[in-house]
Coordinates of C-alpha atoms and ligand atoms in Angstrom, one line a residue:
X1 CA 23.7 -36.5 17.8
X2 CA 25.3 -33.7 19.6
X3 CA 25.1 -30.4 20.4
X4 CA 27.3 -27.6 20.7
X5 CA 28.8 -27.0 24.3
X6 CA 27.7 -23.1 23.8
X7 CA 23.6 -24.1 22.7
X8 CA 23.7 -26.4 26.4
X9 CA 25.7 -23.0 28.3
X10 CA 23.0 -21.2 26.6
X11 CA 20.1 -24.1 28.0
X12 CA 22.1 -24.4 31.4
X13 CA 21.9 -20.7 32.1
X14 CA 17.8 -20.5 31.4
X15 CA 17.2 -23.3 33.6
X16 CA 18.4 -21.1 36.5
X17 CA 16.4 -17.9 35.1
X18 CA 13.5 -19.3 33.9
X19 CA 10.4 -20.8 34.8
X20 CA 10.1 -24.0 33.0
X21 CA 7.5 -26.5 31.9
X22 CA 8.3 -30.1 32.2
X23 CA 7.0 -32.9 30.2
X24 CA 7.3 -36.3 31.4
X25 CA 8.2 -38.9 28.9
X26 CA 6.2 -42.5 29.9
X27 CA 7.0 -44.6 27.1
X28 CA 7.2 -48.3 27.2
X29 CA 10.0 -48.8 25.5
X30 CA 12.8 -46.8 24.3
X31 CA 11.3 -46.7 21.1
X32 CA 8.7 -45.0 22.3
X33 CA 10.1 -42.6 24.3
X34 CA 11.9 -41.3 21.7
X35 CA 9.2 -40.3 19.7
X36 CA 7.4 -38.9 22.8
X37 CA 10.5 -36.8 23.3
X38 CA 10.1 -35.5 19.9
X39 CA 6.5 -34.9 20.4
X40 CA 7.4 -33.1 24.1
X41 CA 10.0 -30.5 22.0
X42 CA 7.5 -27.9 20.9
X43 CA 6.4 -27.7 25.0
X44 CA 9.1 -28.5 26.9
X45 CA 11.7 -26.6 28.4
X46 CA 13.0 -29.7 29.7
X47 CA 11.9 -33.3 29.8
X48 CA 11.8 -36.1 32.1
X49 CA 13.0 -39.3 31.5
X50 CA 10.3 -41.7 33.5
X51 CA 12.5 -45.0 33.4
X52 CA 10.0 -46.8 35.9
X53 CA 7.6 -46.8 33.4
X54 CA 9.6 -48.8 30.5
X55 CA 9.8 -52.3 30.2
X56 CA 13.1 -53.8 31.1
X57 CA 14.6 -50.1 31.4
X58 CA 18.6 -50.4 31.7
X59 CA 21.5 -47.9 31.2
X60 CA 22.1 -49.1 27.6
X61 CA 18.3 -47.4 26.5
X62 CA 19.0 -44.6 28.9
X63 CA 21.9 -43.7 26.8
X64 CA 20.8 -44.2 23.6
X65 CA 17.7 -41.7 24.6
X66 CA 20.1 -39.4 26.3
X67 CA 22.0 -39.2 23.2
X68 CA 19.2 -38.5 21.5
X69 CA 17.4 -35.6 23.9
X70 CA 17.3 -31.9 22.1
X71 CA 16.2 -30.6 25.6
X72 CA 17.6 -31.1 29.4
X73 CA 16.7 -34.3 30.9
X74 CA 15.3 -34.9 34.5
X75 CA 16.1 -39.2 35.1
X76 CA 14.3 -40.7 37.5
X77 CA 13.5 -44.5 38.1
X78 CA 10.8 -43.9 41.2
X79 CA 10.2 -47.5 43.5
X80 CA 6.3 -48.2 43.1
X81 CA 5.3 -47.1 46.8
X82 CA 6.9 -43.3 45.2
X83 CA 4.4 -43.5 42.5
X84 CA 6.4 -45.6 40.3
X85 CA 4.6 -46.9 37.9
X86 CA 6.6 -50.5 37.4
X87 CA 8.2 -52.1 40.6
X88 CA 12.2 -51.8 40.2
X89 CA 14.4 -53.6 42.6
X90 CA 17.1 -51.3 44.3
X91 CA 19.6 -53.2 42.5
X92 CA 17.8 -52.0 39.1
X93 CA 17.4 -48.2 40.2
X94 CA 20.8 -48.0 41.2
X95 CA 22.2 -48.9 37.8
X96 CA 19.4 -46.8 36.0
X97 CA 21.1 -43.7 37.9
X98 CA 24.5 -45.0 37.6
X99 CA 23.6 -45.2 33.9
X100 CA 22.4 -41.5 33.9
X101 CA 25.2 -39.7 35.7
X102 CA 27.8 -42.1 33.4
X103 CA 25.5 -40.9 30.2
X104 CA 25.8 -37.0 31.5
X105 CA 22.2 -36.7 32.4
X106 CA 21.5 -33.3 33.5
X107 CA 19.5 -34.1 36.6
X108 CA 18.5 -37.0 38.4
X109 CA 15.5 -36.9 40.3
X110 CA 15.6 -38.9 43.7
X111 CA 13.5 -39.2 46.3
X112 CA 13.8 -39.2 50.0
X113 CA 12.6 -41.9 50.7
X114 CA 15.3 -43.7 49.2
X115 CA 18.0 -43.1 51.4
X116 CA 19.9 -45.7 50.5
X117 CA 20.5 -44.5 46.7
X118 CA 20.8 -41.0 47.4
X119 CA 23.7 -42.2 49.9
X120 CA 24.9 -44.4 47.3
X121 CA 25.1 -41.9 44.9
X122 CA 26.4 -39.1 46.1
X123 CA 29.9 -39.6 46.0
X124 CA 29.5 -40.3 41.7
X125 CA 27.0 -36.9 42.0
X126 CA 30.0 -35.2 43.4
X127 CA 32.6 -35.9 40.8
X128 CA 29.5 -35.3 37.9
X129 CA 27.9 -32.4 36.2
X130 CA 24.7 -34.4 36.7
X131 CA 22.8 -32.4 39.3
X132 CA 20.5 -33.8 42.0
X133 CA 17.0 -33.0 42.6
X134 CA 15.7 -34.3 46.1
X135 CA 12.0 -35.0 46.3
X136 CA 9.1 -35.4 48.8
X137 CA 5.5 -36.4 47.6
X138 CA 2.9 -37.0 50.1
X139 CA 0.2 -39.0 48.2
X140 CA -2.4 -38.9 51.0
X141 CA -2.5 -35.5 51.5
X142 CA -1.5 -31.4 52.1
X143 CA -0.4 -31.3 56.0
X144 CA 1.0 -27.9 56.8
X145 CA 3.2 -29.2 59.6
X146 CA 4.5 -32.0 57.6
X147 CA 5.6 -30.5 54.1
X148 CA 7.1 -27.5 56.5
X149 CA 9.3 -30.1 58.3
X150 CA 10.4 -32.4 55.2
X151 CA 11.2 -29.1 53.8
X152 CA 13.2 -28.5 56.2
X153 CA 14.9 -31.4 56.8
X154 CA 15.3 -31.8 53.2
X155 CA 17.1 -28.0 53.5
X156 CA 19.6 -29.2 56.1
X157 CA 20.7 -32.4 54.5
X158 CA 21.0 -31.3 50.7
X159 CA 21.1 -27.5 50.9
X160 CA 24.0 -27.1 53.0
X161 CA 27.6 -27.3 52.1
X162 CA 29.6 -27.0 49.0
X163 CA 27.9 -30.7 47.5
X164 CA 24.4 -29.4 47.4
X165 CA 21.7 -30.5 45.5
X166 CA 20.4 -28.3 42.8
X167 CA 17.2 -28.5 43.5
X168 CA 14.4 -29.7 46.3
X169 CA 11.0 -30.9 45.1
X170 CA 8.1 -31.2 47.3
X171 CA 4.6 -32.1 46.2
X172 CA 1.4 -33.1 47.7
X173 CA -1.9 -34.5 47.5
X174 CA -4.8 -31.7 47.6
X175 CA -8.2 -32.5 49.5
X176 CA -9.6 -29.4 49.5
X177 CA -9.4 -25.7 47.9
X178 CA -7.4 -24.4 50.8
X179 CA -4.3 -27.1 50.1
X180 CA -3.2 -25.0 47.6
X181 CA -2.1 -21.8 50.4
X182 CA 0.0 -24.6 51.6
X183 CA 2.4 -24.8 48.6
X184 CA 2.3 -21.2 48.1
X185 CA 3.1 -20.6 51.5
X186 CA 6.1 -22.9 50.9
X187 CA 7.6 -21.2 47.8
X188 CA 6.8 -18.3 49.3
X189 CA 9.4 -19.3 52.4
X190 CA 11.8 -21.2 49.7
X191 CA 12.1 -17.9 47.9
X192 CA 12.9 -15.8 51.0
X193 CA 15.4 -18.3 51.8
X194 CA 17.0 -18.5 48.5
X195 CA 16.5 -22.6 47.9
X196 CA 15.9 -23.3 44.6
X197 CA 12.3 -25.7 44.8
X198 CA 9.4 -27.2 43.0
X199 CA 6.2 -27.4 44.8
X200 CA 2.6 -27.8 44.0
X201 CA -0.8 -29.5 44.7
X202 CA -1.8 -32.7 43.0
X203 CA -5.1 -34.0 42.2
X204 CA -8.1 -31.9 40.8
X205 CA -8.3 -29.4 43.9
X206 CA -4.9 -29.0 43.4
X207 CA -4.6 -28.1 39.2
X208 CA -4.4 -24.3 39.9
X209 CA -1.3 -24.4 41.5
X210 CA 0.3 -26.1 38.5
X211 CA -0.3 -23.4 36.9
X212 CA 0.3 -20.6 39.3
X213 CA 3.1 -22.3 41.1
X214 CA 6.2 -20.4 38.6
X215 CA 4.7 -17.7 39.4
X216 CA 5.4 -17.8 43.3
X217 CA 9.0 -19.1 42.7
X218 CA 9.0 -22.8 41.6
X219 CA 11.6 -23.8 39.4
X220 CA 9.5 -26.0 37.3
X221 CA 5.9 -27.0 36.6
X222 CA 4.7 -30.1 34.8
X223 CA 3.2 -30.6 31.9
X224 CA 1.2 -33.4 30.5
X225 CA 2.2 -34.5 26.4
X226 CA -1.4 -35.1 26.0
X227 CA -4.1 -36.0 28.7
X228 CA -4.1 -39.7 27.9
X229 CA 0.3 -39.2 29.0
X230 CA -0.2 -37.3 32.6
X231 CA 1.6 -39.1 34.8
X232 CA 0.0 -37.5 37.7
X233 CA -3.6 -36.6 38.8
X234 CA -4.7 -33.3 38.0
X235 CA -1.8 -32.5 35.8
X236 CA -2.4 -30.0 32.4
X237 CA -1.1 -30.2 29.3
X238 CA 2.0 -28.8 28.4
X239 CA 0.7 -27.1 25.1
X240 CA -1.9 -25.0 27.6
X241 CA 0.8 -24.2 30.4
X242 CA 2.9 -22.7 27.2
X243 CA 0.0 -21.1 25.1
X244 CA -2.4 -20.1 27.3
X245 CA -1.0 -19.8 31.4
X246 CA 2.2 -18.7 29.8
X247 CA 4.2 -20.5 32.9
X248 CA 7.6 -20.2 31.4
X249 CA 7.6 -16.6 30.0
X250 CA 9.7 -14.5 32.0
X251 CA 8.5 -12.0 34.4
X252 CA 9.8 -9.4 36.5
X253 CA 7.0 -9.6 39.3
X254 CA 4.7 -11.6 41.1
X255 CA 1.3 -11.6 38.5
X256 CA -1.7 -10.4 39.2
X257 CA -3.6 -13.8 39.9
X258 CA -7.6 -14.2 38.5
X259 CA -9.9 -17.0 38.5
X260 CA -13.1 -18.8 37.7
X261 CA -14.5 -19.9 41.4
X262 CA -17.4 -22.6 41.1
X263 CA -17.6 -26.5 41.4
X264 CA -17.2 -28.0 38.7
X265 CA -15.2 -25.9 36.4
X266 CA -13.7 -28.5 34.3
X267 CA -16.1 -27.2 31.9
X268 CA -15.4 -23.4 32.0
X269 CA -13.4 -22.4 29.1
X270 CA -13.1 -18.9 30.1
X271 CA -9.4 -19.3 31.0
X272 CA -9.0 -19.7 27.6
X273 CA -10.4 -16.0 26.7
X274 CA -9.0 -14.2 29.9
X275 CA -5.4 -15.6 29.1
X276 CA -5.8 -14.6 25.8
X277 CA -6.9 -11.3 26.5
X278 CA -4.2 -10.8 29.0
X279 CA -1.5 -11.7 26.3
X280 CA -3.3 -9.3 24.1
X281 CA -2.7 -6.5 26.7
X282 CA 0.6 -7.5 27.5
X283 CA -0.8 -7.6 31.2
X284 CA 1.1 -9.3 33.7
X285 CA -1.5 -11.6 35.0
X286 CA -2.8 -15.1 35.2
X287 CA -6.4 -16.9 35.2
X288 CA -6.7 -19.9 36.4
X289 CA -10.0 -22.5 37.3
X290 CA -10.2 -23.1 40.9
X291 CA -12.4 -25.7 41.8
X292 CA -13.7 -24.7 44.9
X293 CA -15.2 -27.3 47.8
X294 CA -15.4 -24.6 50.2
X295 CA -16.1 -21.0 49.6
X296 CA -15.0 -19.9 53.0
X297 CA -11.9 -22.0 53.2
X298 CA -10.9 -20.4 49.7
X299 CA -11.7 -16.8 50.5
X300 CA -10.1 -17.4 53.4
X301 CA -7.0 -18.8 52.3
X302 CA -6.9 -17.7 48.6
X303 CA -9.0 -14.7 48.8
X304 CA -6.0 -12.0 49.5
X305 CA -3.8 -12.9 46.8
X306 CA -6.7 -12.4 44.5
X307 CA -6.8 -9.4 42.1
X308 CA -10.4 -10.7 40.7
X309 CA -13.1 -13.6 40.2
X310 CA -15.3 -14.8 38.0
X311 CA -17.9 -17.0 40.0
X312 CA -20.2 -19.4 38.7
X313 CA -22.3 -22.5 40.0
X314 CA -22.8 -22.6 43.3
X315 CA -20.9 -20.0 44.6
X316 CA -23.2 -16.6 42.6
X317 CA -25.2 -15.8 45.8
X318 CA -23.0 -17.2 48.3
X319 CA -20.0 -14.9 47.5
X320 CA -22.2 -12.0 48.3
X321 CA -21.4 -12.8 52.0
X322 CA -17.6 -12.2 51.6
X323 CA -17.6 -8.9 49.2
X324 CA -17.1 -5.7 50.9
X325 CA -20.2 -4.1 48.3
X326 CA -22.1 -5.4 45.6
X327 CA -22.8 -2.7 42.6
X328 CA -26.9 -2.1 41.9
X329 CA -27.8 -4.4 39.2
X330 CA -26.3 -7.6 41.4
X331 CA -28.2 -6.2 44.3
X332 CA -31.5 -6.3 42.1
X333 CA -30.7 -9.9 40.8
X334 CA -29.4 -11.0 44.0
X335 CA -26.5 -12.6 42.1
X336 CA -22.9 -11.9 41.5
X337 CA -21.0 -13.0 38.9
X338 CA -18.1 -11.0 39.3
X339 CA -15.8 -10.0 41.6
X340 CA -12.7 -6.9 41.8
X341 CA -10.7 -6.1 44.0
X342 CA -9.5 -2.1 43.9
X343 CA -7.9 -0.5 47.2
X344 CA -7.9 -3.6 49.4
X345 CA -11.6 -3.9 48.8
X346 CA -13.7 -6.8 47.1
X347 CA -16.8 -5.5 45.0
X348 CA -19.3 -7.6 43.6
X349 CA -21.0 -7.1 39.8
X350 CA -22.6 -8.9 37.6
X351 CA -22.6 -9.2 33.7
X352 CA -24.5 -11.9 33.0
X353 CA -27.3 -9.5 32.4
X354 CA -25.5 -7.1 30.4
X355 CA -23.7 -9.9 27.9
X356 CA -26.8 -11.6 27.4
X357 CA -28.4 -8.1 26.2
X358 CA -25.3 -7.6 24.1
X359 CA -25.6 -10.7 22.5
X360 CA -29.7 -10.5 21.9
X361 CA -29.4 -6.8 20.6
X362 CA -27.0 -8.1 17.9
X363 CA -29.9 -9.8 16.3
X364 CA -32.8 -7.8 18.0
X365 CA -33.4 -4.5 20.3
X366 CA -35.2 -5.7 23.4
X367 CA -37.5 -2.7 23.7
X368 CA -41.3 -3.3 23.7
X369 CA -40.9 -6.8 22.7
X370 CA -42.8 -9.7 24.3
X371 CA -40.4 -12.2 25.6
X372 CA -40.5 -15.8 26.8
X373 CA -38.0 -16.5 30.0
X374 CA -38.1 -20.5 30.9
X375 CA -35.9 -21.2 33.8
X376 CA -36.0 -19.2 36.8
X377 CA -32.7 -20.3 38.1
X378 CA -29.6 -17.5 38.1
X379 CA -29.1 -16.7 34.5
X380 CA -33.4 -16.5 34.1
X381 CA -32.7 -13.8 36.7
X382 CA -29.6 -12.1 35.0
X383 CA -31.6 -12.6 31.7
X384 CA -35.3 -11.0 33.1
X385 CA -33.6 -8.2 34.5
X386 CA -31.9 -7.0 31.1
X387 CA -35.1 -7.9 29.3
X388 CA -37.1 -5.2 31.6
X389 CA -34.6 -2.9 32.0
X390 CA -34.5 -2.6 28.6
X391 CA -38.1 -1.9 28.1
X392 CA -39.3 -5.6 27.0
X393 CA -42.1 -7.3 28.4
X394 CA -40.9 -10.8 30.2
X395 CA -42.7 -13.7 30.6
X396 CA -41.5 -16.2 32.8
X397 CA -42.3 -20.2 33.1
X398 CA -40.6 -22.6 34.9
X399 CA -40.6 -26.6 35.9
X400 CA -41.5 -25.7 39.3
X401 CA -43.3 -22.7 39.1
X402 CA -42.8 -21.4 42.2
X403 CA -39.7 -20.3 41.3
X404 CA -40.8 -18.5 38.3
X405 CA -43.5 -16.7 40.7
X406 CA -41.0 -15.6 43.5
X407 CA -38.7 -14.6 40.4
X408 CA -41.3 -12.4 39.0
X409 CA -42.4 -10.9 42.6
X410 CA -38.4 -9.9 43.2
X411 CA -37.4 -8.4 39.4
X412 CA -40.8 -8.1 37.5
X413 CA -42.1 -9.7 34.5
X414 CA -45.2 -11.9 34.5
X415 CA -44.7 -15.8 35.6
X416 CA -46.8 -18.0 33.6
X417 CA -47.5 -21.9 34.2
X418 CA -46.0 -23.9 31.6
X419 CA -49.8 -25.4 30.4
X420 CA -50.2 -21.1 29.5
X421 CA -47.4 -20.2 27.8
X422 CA -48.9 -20.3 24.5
X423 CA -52.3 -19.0 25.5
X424 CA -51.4 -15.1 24.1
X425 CA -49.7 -14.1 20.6
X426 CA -46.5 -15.3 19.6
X427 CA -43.5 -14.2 21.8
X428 CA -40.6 -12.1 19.5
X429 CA -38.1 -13.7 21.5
X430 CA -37.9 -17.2 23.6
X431 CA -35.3 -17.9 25.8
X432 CA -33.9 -20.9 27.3
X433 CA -32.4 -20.1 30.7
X434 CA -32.5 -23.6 31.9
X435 CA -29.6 -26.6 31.6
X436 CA -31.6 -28.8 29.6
X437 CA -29.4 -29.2 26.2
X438 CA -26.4 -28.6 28.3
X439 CA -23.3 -31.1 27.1
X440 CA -23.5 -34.4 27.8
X441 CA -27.4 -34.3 27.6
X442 CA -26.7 -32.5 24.1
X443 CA -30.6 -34.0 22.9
X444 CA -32.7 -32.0 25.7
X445 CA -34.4 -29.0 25.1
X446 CA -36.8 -27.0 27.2
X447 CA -39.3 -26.8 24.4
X448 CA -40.3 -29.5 21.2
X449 CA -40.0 -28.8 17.8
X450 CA -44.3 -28.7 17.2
X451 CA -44.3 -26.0 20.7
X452 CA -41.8 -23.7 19.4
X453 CA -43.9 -23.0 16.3
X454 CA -46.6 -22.9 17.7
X455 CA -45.2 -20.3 20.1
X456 CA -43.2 -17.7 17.7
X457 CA -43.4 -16.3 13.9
X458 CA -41.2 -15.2 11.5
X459 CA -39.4 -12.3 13.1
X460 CA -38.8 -14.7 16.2
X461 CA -35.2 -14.8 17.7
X462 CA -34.3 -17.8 19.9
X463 CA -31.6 -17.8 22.2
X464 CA -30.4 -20.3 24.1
X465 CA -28.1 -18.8 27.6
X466 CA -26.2 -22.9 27.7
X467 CA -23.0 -22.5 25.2
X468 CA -22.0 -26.0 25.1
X469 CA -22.5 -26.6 22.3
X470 CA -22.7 -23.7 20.7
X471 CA -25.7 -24.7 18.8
X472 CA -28.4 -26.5 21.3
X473 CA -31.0 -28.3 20.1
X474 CA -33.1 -25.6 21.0
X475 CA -31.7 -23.7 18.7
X476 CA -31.1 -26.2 15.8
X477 CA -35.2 -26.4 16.2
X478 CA -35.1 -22.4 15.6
X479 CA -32.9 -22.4 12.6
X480 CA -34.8 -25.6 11.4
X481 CA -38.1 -22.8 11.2
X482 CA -36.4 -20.3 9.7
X483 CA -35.7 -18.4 12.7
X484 CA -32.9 -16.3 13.7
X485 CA -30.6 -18.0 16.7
X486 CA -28.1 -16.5 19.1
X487 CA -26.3 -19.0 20.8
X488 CA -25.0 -18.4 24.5
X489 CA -21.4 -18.5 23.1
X490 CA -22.2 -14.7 22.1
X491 CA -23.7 -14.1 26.0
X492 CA -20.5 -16.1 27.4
X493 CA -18.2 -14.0 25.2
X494 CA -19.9 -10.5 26.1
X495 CA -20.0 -10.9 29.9
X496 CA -16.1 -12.0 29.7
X497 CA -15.7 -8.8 28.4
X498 CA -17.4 -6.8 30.8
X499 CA -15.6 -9.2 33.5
X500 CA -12.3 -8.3 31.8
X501 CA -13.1 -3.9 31.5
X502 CA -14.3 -4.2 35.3
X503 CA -10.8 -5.8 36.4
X504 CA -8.4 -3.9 34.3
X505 CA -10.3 -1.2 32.1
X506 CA -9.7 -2.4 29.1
X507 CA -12.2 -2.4 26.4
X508 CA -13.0 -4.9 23.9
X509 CA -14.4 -4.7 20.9
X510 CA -17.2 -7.6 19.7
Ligands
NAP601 P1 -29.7 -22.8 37.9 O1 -29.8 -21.6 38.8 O2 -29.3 -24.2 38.5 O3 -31.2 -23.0 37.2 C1 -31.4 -24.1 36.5 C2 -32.8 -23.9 35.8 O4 -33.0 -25.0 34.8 C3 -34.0 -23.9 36.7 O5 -35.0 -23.1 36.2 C4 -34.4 -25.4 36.6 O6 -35.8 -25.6 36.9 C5 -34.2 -25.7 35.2 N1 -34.1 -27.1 34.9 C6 -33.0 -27.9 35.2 N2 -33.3 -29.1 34.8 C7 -34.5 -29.1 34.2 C8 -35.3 -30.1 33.6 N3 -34.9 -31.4 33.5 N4 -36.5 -29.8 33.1 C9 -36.9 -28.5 33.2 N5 -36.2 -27.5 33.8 C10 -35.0 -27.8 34.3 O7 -28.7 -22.7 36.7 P2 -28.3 -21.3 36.0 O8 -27.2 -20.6 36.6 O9 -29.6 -20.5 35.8 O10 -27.8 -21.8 34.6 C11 -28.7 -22.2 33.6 C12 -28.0 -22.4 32.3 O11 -27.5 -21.1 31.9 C13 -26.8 -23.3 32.4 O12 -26.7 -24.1 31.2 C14 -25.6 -22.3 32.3 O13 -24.4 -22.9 31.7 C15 -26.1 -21.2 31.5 N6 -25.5 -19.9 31.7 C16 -24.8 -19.4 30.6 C17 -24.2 -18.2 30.8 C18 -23.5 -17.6 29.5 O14 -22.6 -16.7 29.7 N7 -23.8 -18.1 28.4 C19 -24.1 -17.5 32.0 C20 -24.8 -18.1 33.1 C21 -25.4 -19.3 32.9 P3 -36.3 -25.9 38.4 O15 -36.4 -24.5 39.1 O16 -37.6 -26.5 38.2 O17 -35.3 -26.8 39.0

C-alpha cells in the first residue's frame, strides 16, 4: 500500500509548519493496531506507533503496520521505568528501532534515558530519513530547574551539529496549577532559540497545556483515540483537540487564551460553547478548563497571559481579591462570575444573574410576581438579585437558614424557614438554587412531588439553576403537573453569552 512520494513531500512539509495532533496507537497486537490506526485517521495528523504496549512486538509487525500507515508514524518501544507499558529487554528495543529505521519510519521516539540505544543508533539514524525525536519525562513532577537543565543538555547533545535530531520532547508531571507556567516558559525559550520541541504538563492539573501548548510553539500535542486508549494521565481526545481547541489549525499569532477557573471543572462544558463561538467569529482564540488548586499561584503564574475568565466553584468571591474593579451588579451580589481583561486591567462581572433572567423571561416576565428562591448559596444570590431587580417579590428558604437570612439582609427579598414556605398563596415561580439533583445524585430534589403542588398553580414556572441533566427531577415533577419548566441549560447558555459579548463584543442571538 503505498503512497505517492509527492502526497508524503506534501505530509513532510506540514509537519514542520503545522501544529499537529498525535494519536497514540496501544494495541495488543498488530491486528489491532491496525484498526486503531484506521480509527486515529479522521484525528491525527500523525500517529504513534506504541510497540511497548503489543504482545511479542518485533520488526516483522512493525513493518507490516508501517506499510499499512496513511499518516506519519512516531515508533517508539519505551523500557517500563519510561512509562512503558510492557517490560522490553534492551536487546528487544534495539531491534524494534532497527526494525523502524530499516521499514522507513518517519520518526523514532527515544528517550534519554536510554543512552545506550540512542548511541547505538545513531550511526543507522545518520545514513536514514528516519528522524529522531529525543525525550525527557519526569513522572514525579514539574521542577523548574530540572526541565530547564535537561533541556539544555538535551540542546547541546542532539541540537548541535549537522546529525541533529529533529525534534526534543520534554514532558512532566503537574502537581499544582502553577506547573503549567513551567512548560510555557520552556516553549516560550525553545521558540526564541529556534529548537524545534514538544512540551506539556501531564496529569489533571496539567490538561490545559495539552491544549494550549501548539499554541506557544510545540510541535505536537497528543491526543487520546478514545478516553478508555489515553496512554497518559490527563490526556484529551483527539476528536476535541481537532473540533473544538482547534490545536492543529494554522495561525499566524500567539491566541488570545480564555478559561473556566474552578475545582473541579471536569464537569464544565462551557469550553464546548466558547470554542464554538470563537470558530463562529473566526476569532483567534482558545478556552480551555483550568483546574485550579491555588487561586494565587494561578493568577500569579497564569494570570498575565490571560485575555479572560469564567470562574465558578470556589473561586466566585475569592477572585474579587485579584481584579483591579468589579462592575455594580457583582459588587451587590458579592460574586463574580466573570472576568476581562481590557488595557492591562482585570474587571470583574457577573452574568449569572442576567442569564438566569433571560432564560425565566422566555417563559415568564419577572415583574410583580411572587417568587420562591431555595438555596442561598452563589447562584440563589445571582438569582435573588435579578428577581428584585426586575420588580418580583423573592422569597428565600434555605437548609440552614441562616444563610437565607444574611442573604436576604445583603440583597433583599424575604427569608422564610423551610416549615413556612407554603403558609401564603401559591408562588408564580419556584426556583431551585441548590445542588440537590445535580449529576450523579440525578434522584434529589429540593422539593417532593406532594410539596410542589401544594406550593404553585397552573400558571406556575419551575426552574431549576443545576443543568446537568438538563431535565432535574425537580423539574420532571413540574412538567409531571402540567407546569411550564426552564431548565438551567437555558441560564448556562445565556450567561455564556453575556461572558462571550463582555470579552470580545460580540452579540449572540438566543
Ligand atoms: P453553593 O454556593 O455551594 O450553594 C449550595 C446551596 O445548595 C446552598 O444553599 C446549600 O444549602 C444547598 N444544598 C446543598 N446540598 C443540600 C442538601 N443536601 N439539602 C438541602 N440543601 C442543600 O453553590 P451554588 O454556586 O449556589 O450552585 C448551586 C447550583 O447552581 C449548582 O448545581 C450549580 O451547578 C448551579 N449553577 C448553575 C448555573 C447555570 O448557569 N445554570 C450558574 C451557577 C450555578 P446550605 O446553605 O444549607 O449548605
Amino acid at each position: 500500500m503505498s503512497l505517492s512520494s509527492s502526497f508524503w513531500r506534501a505530509l513532510q512539509k506540514r509537519s514542520t509548519e503545522i501544529n499537529m495532533i498525535c494519536v497514540p496507537i496501544i494495541g495488543k497486537t498488530a491486528a489491532d493496531a491496525l484498526h486503531d490506526m484506521e480509527k486515529a485517521d479522521a484525528a491525527a495528523d500523525i500517529i504513534e506507533l506504541r510497540l511497548d504496549s503489543m504482545k511479542n512486538p518485533d520488526s516483522r509487525k512493525l513493518a507490516w503496520l508501517l506499510e499499512r500507515k496513511k499518516k506519519m508514524a512516531i515508533v517508539t518501544a519505551r523500557k517500563f521505568s519510561e512509562g512503558g507499558f510492557r517490560k522490553l529487554s534492551f536487546q528487544e528495543r534495539l531491534e524494534i528501532y532497527r526494525g523502524a529505521i530499516l521499514h522507513h519510519a518517519d520518526f523514532v521516539d527515544i528517550e534519554l534515558s536510554s543512552p545506550g540505544l540512542l548511541e547505538t543508533l545513531r550511526p543507522s539514524l545518520e545514513q536514514s530519513q528516519t528522524k529522531l525525536i529525543v525525550s525527557f519525562h519526569d513522572f514525579s513532577g514539574t521542577g523548574r530547574e530540572k526541565l530547564f537543565s535537561a533541556y539544555a543538555a538535551m540542546k547541546r547533545q542532539f541540537m548541535a551539529g549537522k546529525k541533529k535530531a529533529y525534534a526534543l520532547k520534554i514532558i512532566s508531571y503537574a502537581r499544582s496549577i502553577g506547573d503549567i507556567s513551567v512548560i510555557l516558559e520552556l516553549l516560550e525559550r525553545a521558540k526564541k532559540e529556534h529548537v524545534r520541541i514538544i512540551a506539556f504538563c501531564m496529569g489533571p492539573f496539567g490538561e490545559a497545556s495539552r491544549a494550549l501548548c501548539c499554541s506557544f510553539g510545540s510541535w505536537l500535542t497528543y491526543g487520546a483515540l478514545s478516553i478508555e486508549k489515553s496512554t497518559a494521565p490527563g490526556q484529551i481526545e483527539a476528536k476535541l483537540l481537532r473540533d473544538v481547541y482547534c490545536v492543529n489549525q494554522h495561525r499566524h499569532t500567539t491566541p488570545k487564551i480564555y478559561g473556566l477557573v474552578g475545582n473541579p471543572v471536569k464537569q464544565s462544558k462551557g469550553y464546548l460553547l466558547h470554542n464554538g463561538l470563537f470558530r463562529k467569529h473566526h476569532l483567534n482564540a482558545i478556552y480551555v478548563n483550568f483546574l485550579v488548586d491555588n487561586l494565587f499561584e494561578f493568577m500569579g503564574k497564569l494570570g498575565n497571559k490571560i485575555s479572560g475568565l469564567s470562574v465558578t466553584i470556589p473561586y466566585k468571591e475569592e477572585i474579587i481579591s485579584y481584579l483591579d474593579g468589579i462592575d455594580s451588579h457583582a459588587k451587590s451580589i458579592g460574586a463574580v462570575n466573570t472576568v476581562v481583561r481590557k488595557d492591562g486591567k482585570l474587571r470583574g462581572y457577573n452574568t449569572d444573574w442576567s442569564g438566569a433572567i433571560r432564560a425565566l423571561e422566555e417563559s415568564i416576565s419577572v415583574r410583580g410576581k411572587r417568587a420562591l428562591i431555595i438555596g442561598a448559596g452563589g447562584a440563589a444570590r445571582a438569582v435573588c438579585y435579578g428577581i428584585i431587580r426586575h420588580g418580583g417579590h423573592a422569597y428565600i428558604t434555605n437548609r440552614t437558614f441562616s444563610k437565607a437570612r444574611q442573604l436576604a439582609a445583603d440583597i433583599g427579598g424575604i427569608p422564610l424557614p423551610l416549615m413556612q414556605i407554603s403558609a401564603g398563596k401559591p408562588y408564580d415561580i419556584i426556583i431551585n438554587c441548590t445542588s440537590l439533583g445535580m449529576f450523579p445524585k440525578i434522584k434529589q430534589s429540593p422539593l417532593s412531588l406532594n410539596s410542589l403542588r401544594k406550593l404553585s398553580n397552573s400558571g406556575t414556572v419551575a426552574f431549576d439553576t443545576v443543568y446537568n441533566p438538563e431535565y432535574t427531577t425537580f423539574l420532571n415533577h413540574a412538567r409531571s403537573l402540567g407546569l411550564t419548566a426552564v431548565s438551567g441549560v437555558s441560564m448556562f447558555r445565556f450567561q455564556a453569552y453575556e461572558q462571550f459579548f463582555l470579552w470580545t463584543r460580540k452579540n449572540q442571538g438566543k
